[in-house]
mmCIF file of C-alpha atoms in Angstrom:
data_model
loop_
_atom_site.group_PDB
_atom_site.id
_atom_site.type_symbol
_atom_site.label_atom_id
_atom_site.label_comp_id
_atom_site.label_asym_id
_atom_site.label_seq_id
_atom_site.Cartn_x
_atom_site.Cartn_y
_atom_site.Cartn_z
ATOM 1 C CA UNK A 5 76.868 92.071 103.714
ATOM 2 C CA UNK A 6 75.721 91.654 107.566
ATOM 3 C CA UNK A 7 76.461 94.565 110.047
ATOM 4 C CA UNK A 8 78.918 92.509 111.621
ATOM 5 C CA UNK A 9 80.787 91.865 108.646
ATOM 6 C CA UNK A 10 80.921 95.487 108.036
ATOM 7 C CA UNK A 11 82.113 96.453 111.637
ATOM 8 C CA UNK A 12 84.930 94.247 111.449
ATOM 9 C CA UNK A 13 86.020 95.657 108.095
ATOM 10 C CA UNK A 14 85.374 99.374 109.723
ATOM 11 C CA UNK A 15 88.068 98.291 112.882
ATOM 12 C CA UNK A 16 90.391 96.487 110.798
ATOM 13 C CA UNK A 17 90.992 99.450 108.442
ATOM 14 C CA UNK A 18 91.236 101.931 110.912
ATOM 15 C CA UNK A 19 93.983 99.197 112.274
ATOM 16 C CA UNK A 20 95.141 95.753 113.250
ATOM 17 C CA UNK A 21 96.996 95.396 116.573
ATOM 18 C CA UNK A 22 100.062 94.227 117.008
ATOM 19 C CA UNK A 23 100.365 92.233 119.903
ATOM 20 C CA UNK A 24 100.439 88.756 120.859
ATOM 21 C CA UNK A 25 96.938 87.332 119.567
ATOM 22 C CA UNK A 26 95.485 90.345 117.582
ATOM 23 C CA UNK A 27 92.325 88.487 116.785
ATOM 24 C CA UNK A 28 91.763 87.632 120.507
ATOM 25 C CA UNK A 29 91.926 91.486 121.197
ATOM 26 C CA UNK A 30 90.090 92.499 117.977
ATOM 27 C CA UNK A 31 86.701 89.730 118.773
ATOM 28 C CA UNK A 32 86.524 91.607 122.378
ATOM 29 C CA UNK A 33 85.705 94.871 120.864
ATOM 30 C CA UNK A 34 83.430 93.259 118.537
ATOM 31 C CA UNK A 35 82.245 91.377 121.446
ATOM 32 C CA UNK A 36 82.030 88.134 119.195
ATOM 33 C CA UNK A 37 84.164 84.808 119.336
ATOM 34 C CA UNK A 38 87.820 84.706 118.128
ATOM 35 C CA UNK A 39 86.828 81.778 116.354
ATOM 36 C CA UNK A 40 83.573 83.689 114.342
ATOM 37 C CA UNK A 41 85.844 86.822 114.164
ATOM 38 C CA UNK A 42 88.448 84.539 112.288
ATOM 39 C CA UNK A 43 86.107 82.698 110.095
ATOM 40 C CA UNK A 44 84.814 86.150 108.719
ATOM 41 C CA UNK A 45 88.172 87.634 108.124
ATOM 42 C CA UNK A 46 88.989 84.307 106.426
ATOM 43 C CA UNK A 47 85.822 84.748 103.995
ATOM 44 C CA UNK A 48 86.286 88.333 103.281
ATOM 45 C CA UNK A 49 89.932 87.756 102.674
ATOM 46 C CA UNK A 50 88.665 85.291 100.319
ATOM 47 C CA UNK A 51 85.830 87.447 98.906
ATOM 48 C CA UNK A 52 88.082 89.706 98.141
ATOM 49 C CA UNK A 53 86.974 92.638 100.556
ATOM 50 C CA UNK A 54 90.234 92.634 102.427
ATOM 51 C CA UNK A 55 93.563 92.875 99.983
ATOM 52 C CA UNK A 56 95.962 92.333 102.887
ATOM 53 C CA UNK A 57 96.674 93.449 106.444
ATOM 54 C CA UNK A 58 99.894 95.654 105.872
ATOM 55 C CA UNK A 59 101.700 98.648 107.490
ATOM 56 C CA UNK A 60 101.473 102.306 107.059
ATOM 57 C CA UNK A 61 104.480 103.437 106.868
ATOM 58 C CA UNK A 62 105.266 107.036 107.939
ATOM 59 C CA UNK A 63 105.985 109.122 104.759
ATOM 60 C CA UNK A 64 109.810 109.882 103.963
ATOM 61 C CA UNK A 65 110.067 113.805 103.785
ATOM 62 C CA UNK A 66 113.429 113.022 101.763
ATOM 63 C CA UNK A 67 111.573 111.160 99.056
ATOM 64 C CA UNK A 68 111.582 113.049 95.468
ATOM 65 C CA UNK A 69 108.069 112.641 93.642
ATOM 66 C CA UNK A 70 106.240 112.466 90.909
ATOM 67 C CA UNK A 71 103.191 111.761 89.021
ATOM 68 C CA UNK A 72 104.069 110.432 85.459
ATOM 69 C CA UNK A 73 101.347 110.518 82.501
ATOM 70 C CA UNK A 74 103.043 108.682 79.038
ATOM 71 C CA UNK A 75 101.473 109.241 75.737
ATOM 72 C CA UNK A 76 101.920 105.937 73.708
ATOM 73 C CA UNK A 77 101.392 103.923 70.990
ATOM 74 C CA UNK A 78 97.961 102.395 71.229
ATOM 75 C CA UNK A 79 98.912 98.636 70.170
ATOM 76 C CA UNK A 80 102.191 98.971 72.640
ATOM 77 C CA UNK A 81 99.739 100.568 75.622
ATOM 78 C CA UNK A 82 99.349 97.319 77.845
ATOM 79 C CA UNK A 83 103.354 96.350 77.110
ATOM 80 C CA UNK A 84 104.792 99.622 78.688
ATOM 81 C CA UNK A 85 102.439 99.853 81.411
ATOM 82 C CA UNK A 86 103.953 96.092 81.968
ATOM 83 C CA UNK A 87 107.357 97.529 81.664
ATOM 84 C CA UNK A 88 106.631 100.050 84.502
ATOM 85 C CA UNK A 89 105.065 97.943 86.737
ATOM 86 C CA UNK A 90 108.788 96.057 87.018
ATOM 87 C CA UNK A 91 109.966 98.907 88.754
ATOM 88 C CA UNK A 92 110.027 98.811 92.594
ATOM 89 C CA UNK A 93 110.037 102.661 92.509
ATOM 90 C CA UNK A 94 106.684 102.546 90.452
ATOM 91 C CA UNK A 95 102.885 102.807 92.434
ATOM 92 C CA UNK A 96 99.470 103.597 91.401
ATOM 93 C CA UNK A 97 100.084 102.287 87.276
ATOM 94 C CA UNK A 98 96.652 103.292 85.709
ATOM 95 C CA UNK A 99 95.415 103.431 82.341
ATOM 96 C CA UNK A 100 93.517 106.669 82.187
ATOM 97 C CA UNK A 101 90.863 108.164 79.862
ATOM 98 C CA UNK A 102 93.137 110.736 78.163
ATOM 99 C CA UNK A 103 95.499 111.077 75.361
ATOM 100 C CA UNK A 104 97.956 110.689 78.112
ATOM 101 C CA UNK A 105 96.613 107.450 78.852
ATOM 102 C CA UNK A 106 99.535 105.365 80.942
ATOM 103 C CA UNK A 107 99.220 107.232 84.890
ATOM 104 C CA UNK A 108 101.907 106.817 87.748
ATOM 105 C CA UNK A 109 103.587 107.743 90.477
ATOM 106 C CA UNK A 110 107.456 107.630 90.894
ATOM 107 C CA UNK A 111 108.966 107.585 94.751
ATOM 108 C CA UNK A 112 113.594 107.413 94.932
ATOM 109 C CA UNK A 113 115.661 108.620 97.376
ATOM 110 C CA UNK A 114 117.415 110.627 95.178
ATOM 111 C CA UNK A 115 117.574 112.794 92.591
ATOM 112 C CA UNK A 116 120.050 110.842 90.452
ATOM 113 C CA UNK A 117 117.703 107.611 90.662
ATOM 114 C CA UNK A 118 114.538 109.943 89.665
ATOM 115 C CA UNK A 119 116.524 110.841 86.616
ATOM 116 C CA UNK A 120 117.915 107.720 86.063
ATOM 117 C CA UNK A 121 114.438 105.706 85.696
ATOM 118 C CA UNK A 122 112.976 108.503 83.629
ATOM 119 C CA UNK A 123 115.442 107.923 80.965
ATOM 120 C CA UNK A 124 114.917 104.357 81.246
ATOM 121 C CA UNK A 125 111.021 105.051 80.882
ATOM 122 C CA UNK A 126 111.274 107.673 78.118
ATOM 123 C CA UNK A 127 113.732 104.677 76.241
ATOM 124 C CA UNK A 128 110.705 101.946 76.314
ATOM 125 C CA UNK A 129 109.666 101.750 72.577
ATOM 126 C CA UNK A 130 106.307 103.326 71.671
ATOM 127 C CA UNK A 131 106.568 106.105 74.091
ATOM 128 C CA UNK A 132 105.935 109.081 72.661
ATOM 129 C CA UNK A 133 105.361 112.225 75.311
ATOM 130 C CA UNK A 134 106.212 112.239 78.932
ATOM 131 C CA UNK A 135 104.313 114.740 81.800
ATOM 132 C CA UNK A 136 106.434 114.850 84.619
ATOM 133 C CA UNK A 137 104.696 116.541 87.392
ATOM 134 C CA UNK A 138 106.809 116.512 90.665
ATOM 135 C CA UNK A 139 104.983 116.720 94.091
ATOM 136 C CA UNK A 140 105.393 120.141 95.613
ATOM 137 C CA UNK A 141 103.266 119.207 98.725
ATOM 138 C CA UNK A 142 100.780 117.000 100.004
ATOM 139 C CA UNK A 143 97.540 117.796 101.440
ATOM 140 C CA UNK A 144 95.700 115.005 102.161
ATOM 141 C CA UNK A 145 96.587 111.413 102.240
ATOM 142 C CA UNK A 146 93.980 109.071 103.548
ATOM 143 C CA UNK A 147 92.792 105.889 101.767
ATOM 144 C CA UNK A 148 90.082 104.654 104.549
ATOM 145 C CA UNK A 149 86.762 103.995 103.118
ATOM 146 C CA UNK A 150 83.227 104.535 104.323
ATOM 147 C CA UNK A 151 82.455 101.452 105.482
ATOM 148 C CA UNK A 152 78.520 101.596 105.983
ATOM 149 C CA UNK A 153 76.738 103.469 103.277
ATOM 150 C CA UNK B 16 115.720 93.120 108.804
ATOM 151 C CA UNK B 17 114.942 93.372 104.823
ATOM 152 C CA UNK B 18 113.456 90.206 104.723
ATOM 153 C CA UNK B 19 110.650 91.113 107.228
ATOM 154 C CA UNK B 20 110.040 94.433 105.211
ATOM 155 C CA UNK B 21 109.388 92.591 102.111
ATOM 156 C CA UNK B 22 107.059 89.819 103.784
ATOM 157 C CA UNK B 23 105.315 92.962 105.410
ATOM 158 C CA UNK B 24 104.520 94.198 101.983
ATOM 159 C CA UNK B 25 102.986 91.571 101.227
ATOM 160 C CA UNK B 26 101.213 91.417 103.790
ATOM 161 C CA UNK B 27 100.591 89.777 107.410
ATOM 162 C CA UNK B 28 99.681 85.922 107.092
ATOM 163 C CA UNK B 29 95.857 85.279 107.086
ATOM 164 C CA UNK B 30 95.924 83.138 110.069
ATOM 165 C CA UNK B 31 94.626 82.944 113.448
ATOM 166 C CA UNK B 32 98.241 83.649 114.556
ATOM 167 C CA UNK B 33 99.805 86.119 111.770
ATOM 168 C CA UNK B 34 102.118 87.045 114.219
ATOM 169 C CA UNK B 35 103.089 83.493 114.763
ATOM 170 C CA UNK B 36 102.906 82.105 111.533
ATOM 171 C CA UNK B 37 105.197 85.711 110.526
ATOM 172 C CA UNK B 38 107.834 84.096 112.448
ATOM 173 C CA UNK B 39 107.975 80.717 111.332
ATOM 174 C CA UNK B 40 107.956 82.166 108.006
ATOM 175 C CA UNK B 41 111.419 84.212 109.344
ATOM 176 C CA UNK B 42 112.233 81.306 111.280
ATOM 177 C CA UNK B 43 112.834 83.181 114.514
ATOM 178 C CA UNK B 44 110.160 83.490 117.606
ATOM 179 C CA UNK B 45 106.687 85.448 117.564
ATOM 180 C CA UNK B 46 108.662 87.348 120.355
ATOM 181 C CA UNK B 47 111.151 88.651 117.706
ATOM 182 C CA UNK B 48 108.746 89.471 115.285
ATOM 183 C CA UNK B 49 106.855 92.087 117.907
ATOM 184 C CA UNK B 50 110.122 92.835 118.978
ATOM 185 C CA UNK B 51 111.084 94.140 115.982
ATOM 186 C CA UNK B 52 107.497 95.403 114.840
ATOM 187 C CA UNK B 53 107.559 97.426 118.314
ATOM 188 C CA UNK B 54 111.010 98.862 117.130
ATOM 189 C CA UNK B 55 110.345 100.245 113.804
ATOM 190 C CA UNK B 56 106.836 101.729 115.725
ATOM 191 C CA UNK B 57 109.042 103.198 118.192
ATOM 192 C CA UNK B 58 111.239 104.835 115.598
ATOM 193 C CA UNK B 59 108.449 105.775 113.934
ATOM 194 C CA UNK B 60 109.098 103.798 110.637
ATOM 195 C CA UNK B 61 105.740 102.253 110.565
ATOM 196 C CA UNK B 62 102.635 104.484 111.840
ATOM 197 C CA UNK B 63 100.205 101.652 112.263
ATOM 198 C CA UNK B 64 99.130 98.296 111.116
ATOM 199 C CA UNK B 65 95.669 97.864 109.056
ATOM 200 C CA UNK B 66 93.913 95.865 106.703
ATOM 201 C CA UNK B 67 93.658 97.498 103.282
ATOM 202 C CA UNK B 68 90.140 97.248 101.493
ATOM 203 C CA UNK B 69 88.904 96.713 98.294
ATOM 204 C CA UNK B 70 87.258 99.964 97.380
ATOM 205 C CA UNK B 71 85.273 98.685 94.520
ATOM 206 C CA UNK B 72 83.666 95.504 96.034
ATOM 207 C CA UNK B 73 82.870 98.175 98.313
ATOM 208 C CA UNK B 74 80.734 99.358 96.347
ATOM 209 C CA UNK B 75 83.088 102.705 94.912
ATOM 210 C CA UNK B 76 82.643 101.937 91.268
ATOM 211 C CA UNK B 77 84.148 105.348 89.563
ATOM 212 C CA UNK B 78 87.607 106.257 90.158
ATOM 213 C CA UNK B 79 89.105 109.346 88.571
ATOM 214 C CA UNK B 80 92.443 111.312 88.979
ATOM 215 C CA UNK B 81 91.148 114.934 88.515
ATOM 216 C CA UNK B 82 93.382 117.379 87.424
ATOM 217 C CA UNK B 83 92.701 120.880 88.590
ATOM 218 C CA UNK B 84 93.989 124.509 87.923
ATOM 219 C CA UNK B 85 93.467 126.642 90.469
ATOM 220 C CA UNK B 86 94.700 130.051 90.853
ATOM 221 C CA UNK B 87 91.829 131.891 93.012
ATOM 222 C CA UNK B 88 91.222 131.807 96.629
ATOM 223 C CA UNK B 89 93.770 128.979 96.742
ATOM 224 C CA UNK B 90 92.881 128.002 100.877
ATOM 225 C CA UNK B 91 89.513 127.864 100.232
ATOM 226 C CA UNK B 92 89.574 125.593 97.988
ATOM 227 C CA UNK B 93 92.009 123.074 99.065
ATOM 228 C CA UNK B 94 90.168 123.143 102.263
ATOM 229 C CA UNK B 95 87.235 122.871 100.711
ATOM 230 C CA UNK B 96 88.662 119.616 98.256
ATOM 231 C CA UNK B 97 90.253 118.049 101.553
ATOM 232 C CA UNK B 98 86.923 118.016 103.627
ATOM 233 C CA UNK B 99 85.628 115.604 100.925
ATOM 234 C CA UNK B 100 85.332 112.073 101.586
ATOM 235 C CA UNK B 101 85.728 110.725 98.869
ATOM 236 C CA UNK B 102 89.045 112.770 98.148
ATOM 237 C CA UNK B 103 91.351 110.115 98.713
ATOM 238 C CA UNK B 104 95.171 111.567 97.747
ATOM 239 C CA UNK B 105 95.275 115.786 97.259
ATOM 240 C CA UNK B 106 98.596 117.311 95.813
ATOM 241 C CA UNK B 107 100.157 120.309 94.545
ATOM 242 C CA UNK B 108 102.436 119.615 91.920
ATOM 243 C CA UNK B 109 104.918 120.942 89.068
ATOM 244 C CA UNK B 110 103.385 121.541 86.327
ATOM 245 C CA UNK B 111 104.424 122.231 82.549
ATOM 246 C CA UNK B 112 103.154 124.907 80.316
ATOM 247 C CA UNK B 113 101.237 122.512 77.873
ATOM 248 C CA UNK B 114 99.368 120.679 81.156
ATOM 249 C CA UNK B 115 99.055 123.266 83.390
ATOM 250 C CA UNK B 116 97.003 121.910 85.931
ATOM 251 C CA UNK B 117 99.088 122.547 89.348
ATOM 252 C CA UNK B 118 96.539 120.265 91.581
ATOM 253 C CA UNK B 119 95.977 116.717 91.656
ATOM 254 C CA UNK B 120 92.834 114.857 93.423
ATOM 255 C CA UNK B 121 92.193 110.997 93.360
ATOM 256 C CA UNK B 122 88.748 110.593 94.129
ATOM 257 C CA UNK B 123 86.308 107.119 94.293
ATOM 258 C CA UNK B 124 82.665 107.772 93.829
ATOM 259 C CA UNK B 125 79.935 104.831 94.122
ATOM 260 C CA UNK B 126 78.336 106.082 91.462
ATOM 261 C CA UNK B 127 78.653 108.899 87.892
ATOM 262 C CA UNK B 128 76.035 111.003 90.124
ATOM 263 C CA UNK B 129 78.287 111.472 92.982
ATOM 264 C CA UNK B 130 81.407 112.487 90.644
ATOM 265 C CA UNK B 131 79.522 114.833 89.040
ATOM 266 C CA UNK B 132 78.205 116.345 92.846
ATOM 267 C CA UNK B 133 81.990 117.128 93.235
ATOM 268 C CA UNK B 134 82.122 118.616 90.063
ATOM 269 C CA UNK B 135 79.978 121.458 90.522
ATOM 270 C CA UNK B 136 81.291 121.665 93.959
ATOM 271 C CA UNK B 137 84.720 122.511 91.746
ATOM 272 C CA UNK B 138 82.591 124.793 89.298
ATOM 273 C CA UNK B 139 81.247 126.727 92.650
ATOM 274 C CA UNK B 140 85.159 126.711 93.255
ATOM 275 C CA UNK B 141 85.550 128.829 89.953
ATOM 276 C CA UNK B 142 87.996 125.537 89.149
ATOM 277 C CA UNK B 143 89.288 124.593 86.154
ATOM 278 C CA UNK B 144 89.654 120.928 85.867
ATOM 279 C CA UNK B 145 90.163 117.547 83.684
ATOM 280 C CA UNK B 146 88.598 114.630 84.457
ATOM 281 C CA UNK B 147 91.197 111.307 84.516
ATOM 282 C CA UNK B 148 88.953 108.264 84.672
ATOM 283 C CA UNK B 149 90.643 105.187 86.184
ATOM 284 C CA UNK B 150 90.151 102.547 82.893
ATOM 285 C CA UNK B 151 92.910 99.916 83.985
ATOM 286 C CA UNK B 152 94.451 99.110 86.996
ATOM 287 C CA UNK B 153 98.477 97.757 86.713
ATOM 288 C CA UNK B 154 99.380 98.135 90.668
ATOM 289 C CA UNK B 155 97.791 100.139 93.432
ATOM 290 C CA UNK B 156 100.176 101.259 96.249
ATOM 291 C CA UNK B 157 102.691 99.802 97.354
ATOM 292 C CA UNK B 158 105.030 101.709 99.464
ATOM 293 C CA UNK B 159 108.634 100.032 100.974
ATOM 294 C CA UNK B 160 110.951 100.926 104.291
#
């Protein structure tokens, strides 16, 4: 990957403006063309480098937790991690190396729709153990990458 | 607006106008859209706008969750595990009595050499811990107003 390509990726996930013509304010500090600067988003969109341009949302201090590990049936493995992935309240569905092998996180607004999609979860057929480990507190949340190593 | 919330989960348009090409998609004004972006800024609803990468064409090839018990010089430690780079997500969590590992790290290495460097950084710790390796992925984040 050039240094340029890099640089852009570097800016972009540390954040995208929002303002009229973001690209226009983005190629300045790059001090390349809007036009370049586009074309190289464009290809590492394509690439795959970027996933999307999205927004961080502050955290909700109300939210209830959790991070979910299922013990399954082998056969019925990719099936209920299908089934989980349905749910809006579901994030971060990974099949781990571990007898507990089906990994998640669970975020409601309340305690009665935490308990309500556990049941639903603990219902799919060929679960057989559930870990329910509820978030006591966060200490670091902070998903930017190194860029140029 | 629940509409733009959902298109914003998605993600901006890749366009030389994503602003632009946000409203047409909304069928109001680009003026709107920043209107309302500015808003839920203002009331603190969304922190910031970025692009979200790829960490494995990146070159960060290992992923595991590691699960850690720690019950000794507690500060030291999480400082210790947050100062890490590669320490992506750090909680403290409930645990039961048959997994009774109380903290949680998600970490991305390039490489088995550099997971195992924060290993014995956790065995310096006096840590207990399980290594989660990330086999399959089913949905990254995805978080919602």
């Amino acid at each position: 990957m050039e240094m340029i390509d890099k640089k852009i990726l570097a800016l972009m996930q540390e954040a995208f403006p929002v303002v009229s013509d973001p690209y226009l304010e983005l190629s300045k500090k790059l001090g390349i063309s809007k036009i370049e600067l586009f074309s190289r988003v464009k290809a590492l969109y394509d690439a795959g480098y970027i996933l999307k341009i999205s927004p961080k949302y502050a955290r909700n201090t109300k939210a209830i937790g959790a991070l979910i590990a299922l013990e399954v049936e082998k056969e019925l493995e990719d099936k209920i991690a299908e089934a989980i992935n349905n749910y809006e309240e579901v994030s971060h569905n990974y099949i781990r190396d571990s007898d507990y092998s089906i990994w998640f996180t669970i975020s409601t607004t309340s305690a009665k729709g935490f308990e309500n999609i556990i049941s639903k979860i603990r219902e799919i057929k060929g679960v057989k153990n559930m870990l329910i480990l509820s978030s006591k507190k966060l200490y670091k949340l902070n998903v930017e990458f190194e860029v140029y190593d | 607006m629940i509409k733009l919330a959902t298109i914003l989960n998605k993600g901006l348009p890749i366009t030389e106008d994503p602003y632009g090409s946000l409203a047409e998609l909304l069928n109001t004004s680009k003026e709107e859209i920043l209107k309302e972006i500015n808003k839920l800024m203002a009331e603190n609803k969304i922190i910031k706008f970025r692009a979200e990468l790829d960490y494995e064409k990146l070159g960060y090839k290992v992923s595991a969750l590691i699960a850690m018990q720690i019950s000794i010089n507690i500060e030291r430690a999480i400082d210790d595990i947050c100062k890490v780079k590669n320490v992506t997500h750090f909680y403290e969590r409930e645990s039961p009595e048959s997994f009774p590992y109380n903290f949680y790290a998600m970490t991305h290495f390039k490489n088995e050499s550099d997971l195992n460097a924060f290993l014995d950084k956790l065995n310096n710790l006096e840590i207990n811990y399980k290594v989660l390796k990330t086999l399959k992925k089913y949905k990254r984040g995805g978080t919602k107003i």
